[in-house]
């Protein structure tokens, strides 16, 4: 292949069904990507533990980014590993986000004055009702390393909250179900630039695809050569103005599978 392709993908409501988290209809395309040696790089707001579980279920052993671009995890033995990669079990990671303790302290201060509720303060049943996740995965969802997801009980409070958060050196991102308090320097787009430069070997051009459904995916969609927007069953298409955007008609996971196939055909790969 004379061009190297990297596929960056959000998970919830992009590759995984919004309600059931199923990815059955995407299985043949995931197998095809494996056969073509095209890395499928998850770029999600999920935690390391949730993402590792999904990667294992799909049989995918590529780098992935967690908690809205807070860190990129590399399986040990991956080449080339970037400098400064911090050991973490069978992985090492490069961090762009802030430590959880900093975020958690900031969140506690905000929670005294704004109508926010962190997922740490939600009971198991409440979280199950909101997310529809299998009960056994909730523990992985709560093992945050770099971000604090929360519920906003009054949207009127969003703008003043955002301003205050920015003054504190953090940022609020909007995901599919939650808002996320994250570090100012992180984002899904930064992950694309970082991995693109790491994985481009001399003389071989790198082409990138990005798939997402929510506001926190927009900077990833902006960063790639072929952005693909998947409609969200609750929000529909988010308002986004990105050149060359491919809007799929089907939701996850069918829209994901069709979108990837269309790009592979357009680029003459299959
Ligand atoms: Mg999503």
PDB file of C-alpha atoms and ligand atoms in Angstrom:
ATOM      1  CA  UNK A   1       0.000   0.000   0.000  1.00  0.00           C
ATOM      2  CA  UNK A   2       1.473   3.327  -0.983  1.00  0.00           C
ATOM      3  CA  UNK A   3      -0.488   5.228   1.619  1.00  0.00           C
ATOM      4  CA  UNK A   4      -0.886   4.560   5.320  1.00  0.00           C
ATOM      5  CA  UNK A   5      -4.454   4.840   6.611  1.00  0.00           C
ATOM      6  CA  UNK A   6      -5.391   5.508  10.227  1.00  0.00           C
ATOM      7  CA  UNK A   7      -9.001   5.281  11.392  1.00  0.00           C
ATOM      8  CA  UNK A   8      -9.904   7.223  14.536  1.00  0.00           C
ATOM      9  CA  UNK A   9     -13.235   6.388  16.061  1.00  0.00           C
ATOM     10  CA  UNK A  10     -15.413   7.427  18.931  1.00  0.00           C
ATOM     11  CA  UNK A  11     -17.189   4.482  20.588  1.00  0.00           C
ATOM     12  CA  UNK A  12     -20.579   5.290  22.182  1.00  0.00           C
ATOM     13  CA  UNK A  13     -23.259   5.978  19.544  1.00  0.00           C
ATOM     14  CA  UNK A  14     -20.609   5.966  16.801  1.00  0.00           C
ATOM     15  CA  UNK A  15     -19.321   2.387  16.674  1.00  0.00           C
ATOM     16  CA  UNK A  16     -21.438   1.015  19.537  1.00  0.00           C
ATOM     17  CA  UNK A  17     -25.236   1.117  19.425  1.00  0.00           C
ATOM     18  CA  UNK A  18     -26.488   4.007  21.572  1.00  0.00           C
ATOM     19  CA  UNK A  19     -28.806   1.819  23.637  1.00  0.00           C
ATOM     20  CA  UNK A  20     -27.426  -1.723  23.535  1.00  0.00           C
ATOM     21  CA  UNK A  21     -23.688  -1.048  22.994  1.00  0.00           C
ATOM     22  CA  UNK A  22     -23.766  -3.766  20.335  1.00  0.00           C
ATOM     23  CA  UNK A  23     -21.289  -3.656  17.444  1.00  0.00           C
ATOM     24  CA  UNK A  24     -22.499  -6.779  15.667  1.00  0.00           C
ATOM     25  CA  UNK A  25     -23.154  -5.116  12.301  1.00  0.00           C
ATOM     26  CA  UNK A  26     -19.628  -3.653  12.310  1.00  0.00           C
ATOM     27  CA  UNK A  27     -17.927  -7.028  12.784  1.00  0.00           C
ATOM     28  CA  UNK A  28     -17.262  -7.758   9.083  1.00  0.00           C
ATOM     29  CA  UNK A  29     -15.744  -4.311   8.548  1.00  0.00           C
ATOM     30  CA  UNK A  30     -13.565  -4.622  11.653  1.00  0.00           C
ATOM     31  CA  UNK A  31     -12.315  -7.973  10.323  1.00  0.00           C
ATOM     32  CA  UNK A  32     -11.635  -6.375   6.957  1.00  0.00           C
ATOM     33  CA  UNK A  33      -9.579  -3.602   8.605  1.00  0.00           C
ATOM     34  CA  UNK A  34      -7.548  -6.238  10.449  1.00  0.00           C
ATOM     35  CA  UNK A  35      -6.906  -8.050   7.176  1.00  0.00           C
ATOM     36  CA  UNK A  36      -5.832  -4.809   5.517  1.00  0.00           C
ATOM     37  CA  UNK A  37      -3.581  -3.945   8.451  1.00  0.00           C
ATOM     38  CA  UNK A  38      -5.369  -0.627   8.970  1.00  0.00           C
ATOM     39  CA  UNK A  39      -5.248   0.467  12.614  1.00  0.00           C
ATOM     40  CA  UNK A  40      -8.606   1.192  14.247  1.00  0.00           C
ATOM     41  CA  UNK A  41      -7.760   3.733  16.948  1.00  0.00           C
ATOM     42  CA  UNK A  42     -10.429   4.347  19.567  1.00  0.00           C
ATOM     43  CA  UNK A  43     -10.760   7.984  20.576  1.00  0.00           C
ATOM     44  CA  UNK A  44     -13.347   7.988  23.322  1.00  0.00           C
ATOM     45  CA  UNK A  45     -14.482   9.601  26.549  1.00  0.00           C
ATOM     46  CA  UNK A  46     -14.481   6.167  28.154  1.00  0.00           C
ATOM     47  CA  UNK A  47     -11.861   5.144  30.710  1.00  0.00           C
ATOM     48  CA  UNK A  48      -8.769   3.048  30.088  1.00  0.00           C
ATOM     49  CA  UNK A  49     -10.481   0.055  31.711  1.00  0.00           C
ATOM     50  CA  UNK A  50     -13.648   0.291  29.628  1.00  0.00           C
ATOM     51  CA  UNK A  51     -11.703   0.807  26.413  1.00  0.00           C
ATOM     52  CA  UNK A  52      -9.273  -2.025  27.104  1.00  0.00           C
ATOM     53  CA  UNK A  53     -12.229  -4.361  27.623  1.00  0.00           C
ATOM     54  CA  UNK A  54     -13.817  -3.374  24.304  1.00  0.00           C
ATOM     55  CA  UNK A  55     -10.503  -3.625  22.435  1.00  0.00           C
ATOM     56  CA  UNK A  56     -10.035  -7.143  23.839  1.00  0.00           C
ATOM     57  CA  UNK A  57     -13.586  -8.156  22.836  1.00  0.00           C
ATOM     58  CA  UNK A  58     -12.943  -6.898  19.298  1.00  0.00           C
ATOM     59  CA  UNK A  59      -9.476  -8.456  19.173  1.00  0.00           C
ATOM     60  CA  UNK A  60      -7.862  -5.086  18.528  1.00  0.00           C
ATOM     61  CA  UNK A  61      -4.337  -4.395  19.701  1.00  0.00           C
ATOM     62  CA  UNK A  62      -3.669  -0.812  18.609  1.00  0.00           C
ATOM     63  CA  UNK A  63      -3.051   2.369  20.569  1.00  0.00           C
ATOM     64  CA  UNK A  64      -6.199   4.062  21.897  1.00  0.00           C
ATOM     65  CA  UNK A  65      -7.048   7.397  23.490  1.00  0.00           C
ATOM     66  CA  UNK A  66      -9.245   7.667  26.578  1.00  0.00           C
ATOM     67  CA  UNK A  67     -11.190  10.270  28.551  1.00  0.00           C
ATOM     68  CA  UNK A  68     -11.504  12.766  25.685  1.00  0.00           C
ATOM     69  CA  UNK A  69      -7.917  12.787  24.561  1.00  0.00           C
ATOM     70  CA  UNK A  70      -6.469  12.879  28.069  1.00  0.00           C
ATOM     71  CA  UNK A  71      -4.013  10.076  27.321  1.00  0.00           C
ATOM     72  CA  UNK A  72      -2.972   7.712  24.561  1.00  0.00           C
ATOM     73  CA  UNK A  73      -2.294   4.134  25.672  1.00  0.00           C
ATOM     74  CA  UNK A  74       0.080   1.881  23.725  1.00  0.00           C
ATOM     75  CA  UNK A  75       0.209  -1.897  24.063  1.00  0.00           C
ATOM     76  CA  UNK A  76       3.671  -2.952  25.236  1.00  0.00           C
ATOM     77  CA  UNK A  77       5.757  -3.965  22.275  1.00  0.00           C
ATOM     78  CA  UNK A  78       4.031  -1.481  19.981  1.00  0.00           C
ATOM     79  CA  UNK A  79       6.439   0.208  17.587  1.00  0.00           C
ATOM     80  CA  UNK A  80       7.364   2.986  17.521  1.00  0.00           C
ATOM     81  CA  UNK A  81       6.690   3.834  21.173  1.00  0.00           C
ATOM     82  CA  UNK A  82       6.888   7.577  21.790  1.00  0.00           C
ATOM     83  CA  UNK A  83       9.421   8.980  24.216  1.00  0.00           C
ATOM     84  CA  UNK A  84       8.244   9.514  27.790  1.00  0.00           C
ATOM     85  CA  UNK A  85       5.667   6.727  27.645  1.00  0.00           C
ATOM     86  CA  UNK A  86       4.741   5.869  31.251  1.00  0.00           C
ATOM     87  CA  UNK A  87       4.469   2.180  32.183  1.00  0.00           C
ATOM     88  CA  UNK A  88       0.990   0.982  33.095  1.00  0.00           C
ATOM     89  CA  UNK A  89       0.703  -2.813  33.294  1.00  0.00           C
ATOM     90  CA  UNK A  90       0.680  -4.255  29.789  1.00  0.00           C
ATOM     91  CA  UNK A  91       0.490  -0.724  28.395  1.00  0.00           C
ATOM     92  CA  UNK A  92       2.290   2.556  28.579  1.00  0.00           C
ATOM     93  CA  UNK A  93       0.696   5.946  28.141  1.00  0.00           C
ATOM     94  CA  UNK A  94       1.408   9.500  27.099  1.00  0.00           C
ATOM     95  CA  UNK A  95      -0.674  12.016  28.991  1.00  0.00           C
ATOM     96  CA  UNK A  96      -2.170  15.267  27.691  1.00  0.00           C
ATOM     97  CA  UNK A  97      -4.784  15.706  30.403  1.00  0.00           C
ATOM     98  CA  UNK A  98      -4.629  16.572  34.081  1.00  0.00           C
ATOM     99  CA  UNK A  99      -4.415  14.276  37.050  1.00  0.00           C
ATOM    100  CA  UNK A 100      -7.702  13.117  38.452  1.00  0.00           C
ATOM    101  CA  UNK A 101      -7.035  14.563  41.913  1.00  0.00           C
ATOM    102  CA  UNK A 102      -6.764  18.091  40.448  1.00  0.00           C
ATOM    103  CA  UNK A 103     -10.001  17.699  38.499  1.00  0.00           C
ATOM    104  CA  UNK A 104     -11.785  16.168  41.408  1.00  0.00           C
ATOM    105  CA  UNK A 105     -10.843  19.036  43.715  1.00  0.00           C
ATOM    106  CA  UNK A 106     -11.940  21.597  41.135  1.00  0.00           C
ATOM    107  CA  UNK A 107     -15.205  19.740  40.616  1.00  0.00           C
ATOM    108  CA  UNK A 108     -15.976  19.686  44.325  1.00  0.00           C
ATOM    109  CA  UNK A 109     -15.545  23.467  44.469  1.00  0.00           C
ATOM    110  CA  UNK A 110     -17.839  23.936  41.446  1.00  0.00           C
ATOM    111  CA  UNK A 111     -20.465  21.585  42.841  1.00  0.00           C
ATOM    112  CA  UNK A 112     -20.970  23.921  45.791  1.00  0.00           C
ATOM    113  CA  UNK A 113     -22.280  26.631  43.466  1.00  0.00           C
ATOM    114  CA  UNK A 114     -23.549  24.954  40.297  1.00  0.00           C
ATOM    115  CA  UNK A 115     -26.305  22.371  39.735  1.00  0.00           C
ATOM    116  CA  UNK A 116     -23.903  19.597  38.735  1.00  0.00           C
ATOM    117  CA  UNK A 117     -23.801  15.975  39.787  1.00  0.00           C
ATOM    118  CA  UNK A 118     -20.654  13.931  39.239  1.00  0.00           C
ATOM    119  CA  UNK A 119     -20.920  10.274  38.289  1.00  0.00           C
ATOM    120  CA  UNK A 120     -19.049   9.454  41.505  1.00  0.00           C
ATOM    121  CA  UNK A 121     -22.025  10.786  43.437  1.00  0.00           C
ATOM    122  CA  UNK A 122     -24.555   8.773  41.474  1.00  0.00           C
ATOM    123  CA  UNK A 123     -25.840   5.456  42.727  1.00  0.00           C
ATOM    124  CA  UNK A 124     -25.465   2.306  40.684  1.00  0.00           C
ATOM    125  CA  UNK A 125     -29.138   2.196  39.715  1.00  0.00           C
ATOM    126  CA  UNK A 126     -29.146   5.815  38.592  1.00  0.00           C
ATOM    127  CA  UNK A 127     -26.074   5.247  36.412  1.00  0.00           C
ATOM    128  CA  UNK A 128     -27.547   2.089  34.929  1.00  0.00           C
ATOM    129  CA  UNK A 129     -30.724   3.991  34.081  1.00  0.00           C
ATOM    130  CA  UNK A 130     -28.819   6.836  32.390  1.00  0.00           C
ATOM    131  CA  UNK A 131     -26.240   4.783  30.542  1.00  0.00           C
ATOM    132  CA  UNK A 132     -27.897   1.412  29.961  1.00  0.00           C
ATOM    133  CA  UNK A 133     -24.461  -0.136  30.506  1.00  0.00           C
ATOM    134  CA  UNK A 134     -24.176  -3.711  31.746  1.00  0.00           C
ATOM    135  CA  UNK A 135     -23.902  -3.615  35.545  1.00  0.00           C
ATOM    136  CA  UNK A 136     -20.529  -5.369  35.584  1.00  0.00           C
ATOM    137  CA  UNK A 137     -18.934  -2.593  33.519  1.00  0.00           C
ATOM    138  CA  UNK A 138     -19.929   0.254  35.865  1.00  0.00           C
ATOM    139  CA  UNK A 139     -16.874  -0.268  38.016  1.00  0.00           C
ATOM    140  CA  UNK A 140     -14.641   0.302  34.965  1.00  0.00           C
ATOM    141  CA  UNK A 141     -16.574   3.445  34.104  1.00  0.00           C
ATOM    142  CA  UNK A 142     -15.910   4.895  37.540  1.00  0.00           C
ATOM    143  CA  UNK A 143     -12.163   4.261  37.388  1.00  0.00           C
ATOM    144  CA  UNK A 144     -11.396   7.703  35.972  1.00  0.00           C
ATOM    145  CA  UNK A 145      -7.779   8.768  35.680  1.00  0.00           C
ATOM    146  CA  UNK A 146      -8.060  12.179  33.991  1.00  0.00           C
ATOM    147  CA  UNK A 147     -11.610  13.535  33.801  1.00  0.00           C
ATOM    148  CA  UNK A 148     -14.834  14.016  35.727  1.00  0.00           C
ATOM    149  CA  UNK A 149     -18.086  13.288  33.878  1.00  0.00           C
ATOM    150  CA  UNK A 150     -21.128  15.026  35.284  1.00  0.00           C
ATOM    151  CA  UNK A 151     -24.770  15.750  34.789  1.00  0.00           C
ATOM    152  CA  UNK A 152     -25.957  19.328  34.519  1.00  0.00           C
ATOM    153  CA  UNK A 153     -29.358  19.746  36.110  1.00  0.00           C
ATOM    154  CA  UNK A 154     -30.008  23.201  34.603  1.00  0.00           C
ATOM    155  CA  UNK A 155     -28.635  24.037  31.117  1.00  0.00           C
ATOM    156  CA  UNK A 156     -28.918  27.770  31.908  1.00  0.00           C
ATOM    157  CA  UNK A 157     -25.922  27.283  34.171  1.00  0.00           C
ATOM    158  CA  UNK A 158     -23.726  25.994  31.354  1.00  0.00           C
ATOM    159  CA  UNK A 159     -22.287  29.292  30.089  1.00  0.00           C
ATOM    160  CA  UNK A 160     -21.338  30.743  33.489  1.00  0.00           C
ATOM    161  CA  UNK A 161     -19.960  27.340  34.484  1.00  0.00           C
ATOM    162  CA  UNK A 162     -17.833  27.164  31.339  1.00  0.00           C
ATOM    163  CA  UNK A 163     -16.414  30.640  31.943  1.00  0.00           C
ATOM    164  CA  UNK A 164     -15.473  29.831  35.498  1.00  0.00           C
ATOM    165  CA  UNK A 165     -13.962  26.480  34.509  1.00  0.00           C
ATOM    166  CA  UNK A 166     -11.802  28.174  31.866  1.00  0.00           C
ATOM    167  CA  UNK A 167     -10.571  30.637  34.465  1.00  0.00           C
ATOM    168  CA  UNK A 168      -9.489  27.650  36.545  1.00  0.00           C
ATOM    169  CA  UNK A 169      -7.440  26.210  33.651  1.00  0.00           C
ATOM    170  CA  UNK A 170      -9.898  23.460  32.732  1.00  0.00           C
ATOM    171  CA  UNK A 171     -12.514  22.920  30.043  1.00  0.00           C
ATOM    172  CA  UNK A 172     -16.039  21.519  29.811  1.00  0.00           C
ATOM    173  CA  UNK A 173     -16.745  19.140  26.929  1.00  0.00           C
ATOM    174  CA  UNK A 174     -20.145  17.816  25.904  1.00  0.00           C
ATOM    175  CA  UNK A 175     -20.317  14.117  25.190  1.00  0.00           C
ATOM    176  CA  UNK A 176     -23.209  11.848  24.302  1.00  0.00           C
ATOM    177  CA  UNK A 177     -24.723  11.531  27.771  1.00  0.00           C
ATOM    178  CA  UNK A 178     -22.557  13.599  30.079  1.00  0.00           C
ATOM    179  CA  UNK A 179     -20.560  16.756  30.285  1.00  0.00           C
ATOM    180  CA  UNK A 180     -16.896  16.228  31.090  1.00  0.00           C
ATOM    181  CA  UNK A 181     -14.554  18.365  33.143  1.00  0.00           C
ATOM    182  CA  UNK A 182     -11.156  17.944  31.490  1.00  0.00           C
ATOM    183  CA  UNK A 183      -7.753  19.577  31.154  1.00  0.00           C
ATOM    184  CA  UNK A 184      -7.496  22.607  28.873  1.00  0.00           C
ATOM    185  CA  UNK A 185      -4.722  21.160  26.714  1.00  0.00           C
ATOM    186  CA  UNK A 186      -6.428  17.905  25.768  1.00  0.00           C
ATOM    187  CA  UNK A 187      -8.935  16.958  23.086  1.00  0.00           C
ATOM    188  CA  UNK A 188      -9.690  14.255  20.558  1.00  0.00           C
ATOM    189  CA  UNK A 189      -8.128  16.332  17.772  1.00  0.00           C
ATOM    190  CA  UNK A 190      -4.774  16.491  19.507  1.00  0.00           C
ATOM    191  CA  UNK A 191      -4.732  12.677  19.561  1.00  0.00           C
ATOM    192  CA  UNK A 192      -5.028  12.637  15.773  1.00  0.00           C
ATOM    193  CA  UNK A 193      -2.083  15.022  15.260  1.00  0.00           C
ATOM    194  CA  UNK A 194       0.061  13.195  17.808  1.00  0.00           C
ATOM    195  CA  UNK A 195      -0.476   9.702  16.358  1.00  0.00           C
ATOM    196  CA  UNK A 196      -0.335  10.900  12.774  1.00  0.00           C
ATOM    197  CA  UNK A 197       3.104  12.334  13.333  1.00  0.00           C
ATOM    198  CA  UNK A 198       4.264   9.303  15.360  1.00  0.00           C
ATOM    199  CA  UNK A 199       3.068   6.779  12.784  1.00  0.00           C
ATOM    200  CA  UNK A 200       4.090   8.494   9.581  1.00  0.00           C
ATOM    201  CA  UNK A 201       7.176   6.776   8.329  1.00  0.00           C
ATOM    202  CA  UNK A 202       9.432   8.410   5.833  1.00  0.00           C
ATOM    203  CA  UNK A 203       8.006   8.849   2.362  1.00  0.00           C
ATOM    204  CA  UNK A 204       4.663   7.162   3.077  1.00  0.00           C
ATOM    205  CA  UNK A 205       1.789   9.630   3.209  1.00  0.00           C
ATOM    206  CA  UNK A 206      -0.717   9.143   6.027  1.00  0.00           C
ATOM    207  CA  UNK A 207      -4.440   9.553   5.379  1.00  0.00           C
ATOM    208  CA  UNK A 208      -6.792   9.810   8.329  1.00  0.00           C
ATOM    209  CA  UNK A 209     -10.458   9.030   8.863  1.00  0.00           C
ATOM    210  CA  UNK A 210     -12.439  10.131  11.918  1.00  0.00           C
ATOM    211  CA  UNK A 211     -15.886   9.010  13.039  1.00  0.00           C
ATOM    212  CA  UNK A 212     -18.002  10.643  15.749  1.00  0.00           C
ATOM    213  CA  UNK A 213     -21.494  11.673  16.800  1.00  0.00           C
ATOM    214  CA  UNK A 214     -21.153  14.328  19.513  1.00  0.00           C
ATOM    215  CA  UNK A 215     -19.813  17.789  20.261  1.00  0.00           C
ATOM    216  CA  UNK A 216     -16.652  16.404  21.849  1.00  0.00           C
ATOM    217  CA  UNK A 217     -15.841  14.693  18.538  1.00  0.00           C
ATOM    218  CA  UNK A 218     -15.769  17.906  16.510  1.00  0.00           C
ATOM    219  CA  UNK A 219     -12.079  18.704  16.937  1.00  0.00           C
ATOM    220  CA  UNK A 220     -11.264  15.133  15.857  1.00  0.00           C
ATOM    221  CA  UNK A 221     -13.519  15.555  12.787  1.00  0.00           C
ATOM    222  CA  UNK A 222     -11.681  18.779  11.996  1.00  0.00           C
ATOM    223  CA  UNK A 223      -8.276  17.114  12.331  1.00  0.00           C
ATOM    224  CA  UNK A 224      -8.778  14.251   9.862  1.00  0.00           C
ATOM    225  CA  UNK A 225      -8.768  14.020   6.063  1.00  0.00           C
ATOM    226  CA  UNK A 226     -12.175  12.330   5.945  1.00  0.00           C
ATOM    227  CA  UNK A 227     -14.559  13.260   8.771  1.00  0.00           C
ATOM    228  CA  UNK A 228     -17.667  11.086   9.156  1.00  0.00           C
ATOM    229  CA  UNK A 229     -20.659  12.110  11.254  1.00  0.00           C
ATOM    230  CA  UNK A 230     -22.952   9.432  12.660  1.00  0.00           C
ATOM    231  CA  UNK A 231     -26.459  10.552  13.672  1.00  0.00           C
ATOM    232  CA  UNK A 232     -27.238  10.167  17.363  1.00  0.00           C
ATOM    233  CA  UNK A 233     -30.684   8.661  18.074  1.00  0.00           C
ATOM    234  CA  UNK A 234     -31.414  11.301  20.720  1.00  0.00           C
ATOM    235  CA  UNK A 235     -29.733  14.402  19.262  1.00  0.00           C
ATOM    236  CA  UNK A 236     -29.802  13.598  15.551  1.00  0.00           C
ATOM    237  CA  UNK A 237     -26.945  15.335  13.744  1.00  0.00           C
ATOM    238  CA  UNK A 238     -25.075  17.718  15.995  1.00  0.00           C
ATOM    239  CA  UNK A 239     -24.528  21.204  14.599  1.00  0.00           C
ATOM    240  CA  UNK A 240     -21.101  21.039  13.013  1.00  0.00           C
ATOM    241  CA  UNK A 241     -19.385  22.929  10.243  1.00  0.00           C
ATOM    242  CA  UNK A 242     -16.452  20.854   9.029  1.00  0.00           C
ATOM    243  CA  UNK A 243     -15.334  20.829   5.380  1.00  0.00           C
ATOM    244  CA  UNK A 244     -15.731  17.572   3.458  1.00  0.00           C
ATOM    245  CA  UNK A 245     -17.976  16.071   6.157  1.00  0.00           C
ATOM    246  CA  UNK A 246     -19.651  12.801   5.251  1.00  0.00           C
ATOM    247  CA  UNK A 247     -23.014  12.518   7.025  1.00  0.00           C
ATOM    248  CA  UNK A 248     -24.206   8.955   7.379  1.00  0.00           C
ATOM    249  CA  UNK A 249     -27.908   8.209   7.310  1.00  0.00           C
ATOM    250  CA  UNK A 250     -27.790   5.148   9.573  1.00  0.00           C
ATOM    251  CA  UNK A 251     -26.975   5.185  13.258  1.00  0.00           C
ATOM    252  CA  UNK A 252     -24.343   3.090  15.043  1.00  0.00           C
ATOM    253  CA  UNK A 253     -23.141   0.525  14.342  1.00  0.00           C
ATOM    254  CA  UNK A 254     -24.524   0.274  10.766  1.00  0.00           C
ATOM    255  CA  UNK A 255     -23.697   3.895   9.900  1.00  0.00           C
ATOM    256  CA  UNK A 256     -20.160   3.319  11.134  1.00  0.00           C
ATOM    257  CA  UNK A 257     -19.700   0.223   8.974  1.00  0.00           C
ATOM    258  CA  UNK A 258     -21.125   1.917   5.873  1.00  0.00           C
ATOM    259  CA  UNK A 259     -19.019   5.022   6.409  1.00  0.00           C
ATOM    260  CA  UNK A 260     -15.752   3.101   6.714  1.00  0.00           C
ATOM    261  CA  UNK A 261     -16.601   1.018   3.636  1.00  0.00           C
ATOM    262  CA  UNK A 262     -17.419   4.111   1.596  1.00  0.00           C
ATOM    263  CA  UNK A 263     -14.048   5.699   2.398  1.00  0.00           C
ATOM    264  CA  UNK A 264     -12.159   2.480   1.630  1.00  0.00           C
ATOM    265  CA  UNK A 265     -13.908   2.311  -1.743  1.00  0.00           C
ATOM    266  CA  UNK A 266     -13.463   6.035  -2.490  1.00  0.00           C
ATOM    267  CA  UNK A 267      -9.755   5.741  -1.740  1.00  0.00           C
ATOM    268  CA  UNK A 268      -9.420   2.620  -3.898  1.00  0.00           C
ATOM    269  CA  UNK A 269      -8.419   0.344  -1.018  1.00  0.00           C
ATOM    270  CA  UNK A 270     -11.173  -2.227  -1.638  1.00  0.00           C
TER     271      UNK A 270
HETATM  272 MG1  LIG B   1     -20.282   9.201  21.096  1.00  0.00          MG
END
